Every structure is written in C-alpha cells, then in structure tokens.
CSV table of C-alpha atoms and ligand atoms in Angstrom, one decimal:
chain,number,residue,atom,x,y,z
E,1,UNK,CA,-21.6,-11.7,10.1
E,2,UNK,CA,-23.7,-8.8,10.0
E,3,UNK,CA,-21.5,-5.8,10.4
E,4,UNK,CA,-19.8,-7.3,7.0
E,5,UNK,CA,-23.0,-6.9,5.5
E,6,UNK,CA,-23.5,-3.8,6.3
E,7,UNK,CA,-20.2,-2.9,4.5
E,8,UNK,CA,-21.2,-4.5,1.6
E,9,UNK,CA,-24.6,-2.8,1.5
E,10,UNK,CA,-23.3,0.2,1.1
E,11,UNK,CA,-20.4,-0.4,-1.1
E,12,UNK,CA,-22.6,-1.9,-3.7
E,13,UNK,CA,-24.3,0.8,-4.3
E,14,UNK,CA,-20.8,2.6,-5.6
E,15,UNK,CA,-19.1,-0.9,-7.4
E,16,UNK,CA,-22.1,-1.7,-8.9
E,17,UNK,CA,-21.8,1.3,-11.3
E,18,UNK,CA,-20.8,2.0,-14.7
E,19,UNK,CA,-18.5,4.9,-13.2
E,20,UNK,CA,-16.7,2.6,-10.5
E,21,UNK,CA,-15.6,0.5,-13.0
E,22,UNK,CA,-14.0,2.6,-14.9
E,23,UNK,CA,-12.7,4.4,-12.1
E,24,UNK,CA,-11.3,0.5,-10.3
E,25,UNK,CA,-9.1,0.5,-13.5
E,26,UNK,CA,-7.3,3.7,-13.2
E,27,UNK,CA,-6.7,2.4,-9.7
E,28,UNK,CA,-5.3,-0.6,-11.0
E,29,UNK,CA,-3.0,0.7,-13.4
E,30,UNK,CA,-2.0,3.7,-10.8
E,31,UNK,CA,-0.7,1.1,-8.6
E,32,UNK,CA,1.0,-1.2,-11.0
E,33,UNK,CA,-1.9,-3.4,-10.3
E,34,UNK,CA,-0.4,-4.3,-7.1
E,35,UNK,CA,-1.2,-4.7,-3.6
E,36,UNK,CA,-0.4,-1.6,-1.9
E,37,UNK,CA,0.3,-3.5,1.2
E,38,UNK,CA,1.8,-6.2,0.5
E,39,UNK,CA,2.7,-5.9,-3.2
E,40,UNK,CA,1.0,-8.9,-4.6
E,41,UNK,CA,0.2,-9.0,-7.8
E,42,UNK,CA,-1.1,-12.2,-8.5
E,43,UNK,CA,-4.5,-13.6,-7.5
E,44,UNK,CA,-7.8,-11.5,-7.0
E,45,UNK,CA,-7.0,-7.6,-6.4
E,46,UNK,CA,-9.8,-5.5,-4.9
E,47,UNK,CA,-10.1,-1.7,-4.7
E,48,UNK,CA,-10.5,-0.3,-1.2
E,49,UNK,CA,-12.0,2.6,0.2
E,50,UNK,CA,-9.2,4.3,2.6
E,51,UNK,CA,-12.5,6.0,4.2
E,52,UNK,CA,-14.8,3.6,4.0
E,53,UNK,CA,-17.7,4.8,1.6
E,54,UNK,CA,-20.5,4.1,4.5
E,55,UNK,CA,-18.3,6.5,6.9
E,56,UNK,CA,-17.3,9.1,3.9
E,57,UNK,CA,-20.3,8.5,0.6
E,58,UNK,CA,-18.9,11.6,-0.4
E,59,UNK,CA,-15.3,10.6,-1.2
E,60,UNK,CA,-16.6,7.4,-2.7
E,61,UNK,CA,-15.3,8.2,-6.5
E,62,UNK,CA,-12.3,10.0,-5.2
E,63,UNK,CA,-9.0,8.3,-6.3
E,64,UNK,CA,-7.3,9.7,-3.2
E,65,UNK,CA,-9.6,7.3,-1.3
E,66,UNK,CA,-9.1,4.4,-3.3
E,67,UNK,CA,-6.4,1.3,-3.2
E,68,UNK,CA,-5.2,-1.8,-4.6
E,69,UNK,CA,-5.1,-4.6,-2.4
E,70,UNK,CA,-5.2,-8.2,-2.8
E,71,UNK,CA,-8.2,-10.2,-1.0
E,72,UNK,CA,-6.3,-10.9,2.4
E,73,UNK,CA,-5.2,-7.3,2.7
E,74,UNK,CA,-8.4,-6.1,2.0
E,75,UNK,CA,-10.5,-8.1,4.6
E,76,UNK,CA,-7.8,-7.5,6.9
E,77,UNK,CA,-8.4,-4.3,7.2
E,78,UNK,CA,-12.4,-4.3,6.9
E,79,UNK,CA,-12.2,-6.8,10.2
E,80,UNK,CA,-10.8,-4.1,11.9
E,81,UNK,CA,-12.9,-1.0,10.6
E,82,UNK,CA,-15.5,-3.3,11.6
E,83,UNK,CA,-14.1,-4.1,14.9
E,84,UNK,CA,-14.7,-0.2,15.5
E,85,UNK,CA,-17.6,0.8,15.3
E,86,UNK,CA,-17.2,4.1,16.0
E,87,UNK,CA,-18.3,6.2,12.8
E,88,UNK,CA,-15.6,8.7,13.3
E,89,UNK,CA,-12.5,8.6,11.3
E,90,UNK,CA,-9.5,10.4,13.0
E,91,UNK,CA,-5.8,10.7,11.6
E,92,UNK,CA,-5.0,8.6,15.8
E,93,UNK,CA,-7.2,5.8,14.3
E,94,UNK,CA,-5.9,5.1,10.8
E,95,UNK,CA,-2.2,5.1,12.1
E,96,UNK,CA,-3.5,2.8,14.6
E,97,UNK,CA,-4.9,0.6,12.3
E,98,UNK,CA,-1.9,1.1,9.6
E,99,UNK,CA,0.3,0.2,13.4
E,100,UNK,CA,-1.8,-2.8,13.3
E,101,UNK,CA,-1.9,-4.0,9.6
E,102,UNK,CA,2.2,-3.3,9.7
E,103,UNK,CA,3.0,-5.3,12.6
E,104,UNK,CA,0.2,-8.0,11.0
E,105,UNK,CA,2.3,-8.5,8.2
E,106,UNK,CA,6.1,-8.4,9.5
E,107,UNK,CA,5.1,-11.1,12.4
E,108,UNK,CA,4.5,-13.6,9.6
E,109,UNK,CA,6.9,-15.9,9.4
E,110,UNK,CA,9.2,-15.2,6.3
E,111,UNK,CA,9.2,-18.0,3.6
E,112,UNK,CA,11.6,-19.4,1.3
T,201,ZN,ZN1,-1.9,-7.6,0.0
C-alpha cells in the first residue's frame, strides 16, 4: 500500500546506516530486548520511532524516540499513524493511539 511505502522511504534512509545500527543495539539491550508493548521476546524485534522519522527527521537518532517492539506491535501501530495522515503530532493523538493499541491488546482473547 502506498502510504507504507512512504514510511519505509523515509526510514531507510536512517536504518540503513552505520550509526542506526549501533544505536538499534543500545535500544535492544535498554529494553531487555523486549517488546515494550507487549513484552515478547522471542521472534523478530524491530526498533520504532515514537515520532515517526518522516514527521520528526530530527529526533531520528534520539533514544527517547526509539522502542523495542516485536513485528505485530510494530505494524500495529504504523497502520494507525498511517491511518492519520495528518503530519502533526500532538500529546491528544499519541494517547489516542496508545488508547487504541491498549484496548487492541487486552480484547484478545487470553490463552492458555
Ligand atoms: Zn509486541
């Protein structure tokens, strides 16, 4: 879908360097390499930008902005950046969409 590849055209140009790796492993270790949202730590853990780097470039390589999360999580929460395309961030919107990823995960249906 296109607005995804929008995201990931201007991510790439921040993971693909030398200075983002290092930087995804001190995010790794700072958060036990664990999901922040749902505490996996098993299968493919991503660093996400809290900002997204095409809304903030500038806090692309800050640590504050970056967090573990496993690959569900993670495109979770791009669907609904992406679902708003407004290129504002405000502190209404991301409790909206934390309101949203919480309620996400505790109406799943509890296993085992
Ligand atoms: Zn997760």
């Amino acid at each position: 879908m296109a607005m995804n590849r929008e995201h990931h055209r201007h991510s790439k140009r921040v993971t693909a360097t030398k200075r983002w790796q290092v930087l995804r492993h001190l995010i790794l270790e700072r958060d036990g390499w664990a999901c922040v949202d749902c505490g996996q730590t098993r299968g493919r853990l991503e660093i996400d930008h809290i900002q997204p780097v095409r809304n903030r470039p500038d806090l692309a390589f800050d640590p504050a902005n970056c967090a573990t999360r496993c690959s569900p999580c993670h495109t979770r929460k791009t669907r609904i950046e992406c679902g708003h395309p407004s290129p504002i961030q405000t502190p209404e919107r991301d409790a909206w969409a934390q309101a949203v990823a919480d309620l996400a995960t505790n109406t799943q249906p509890a296993k085992g």
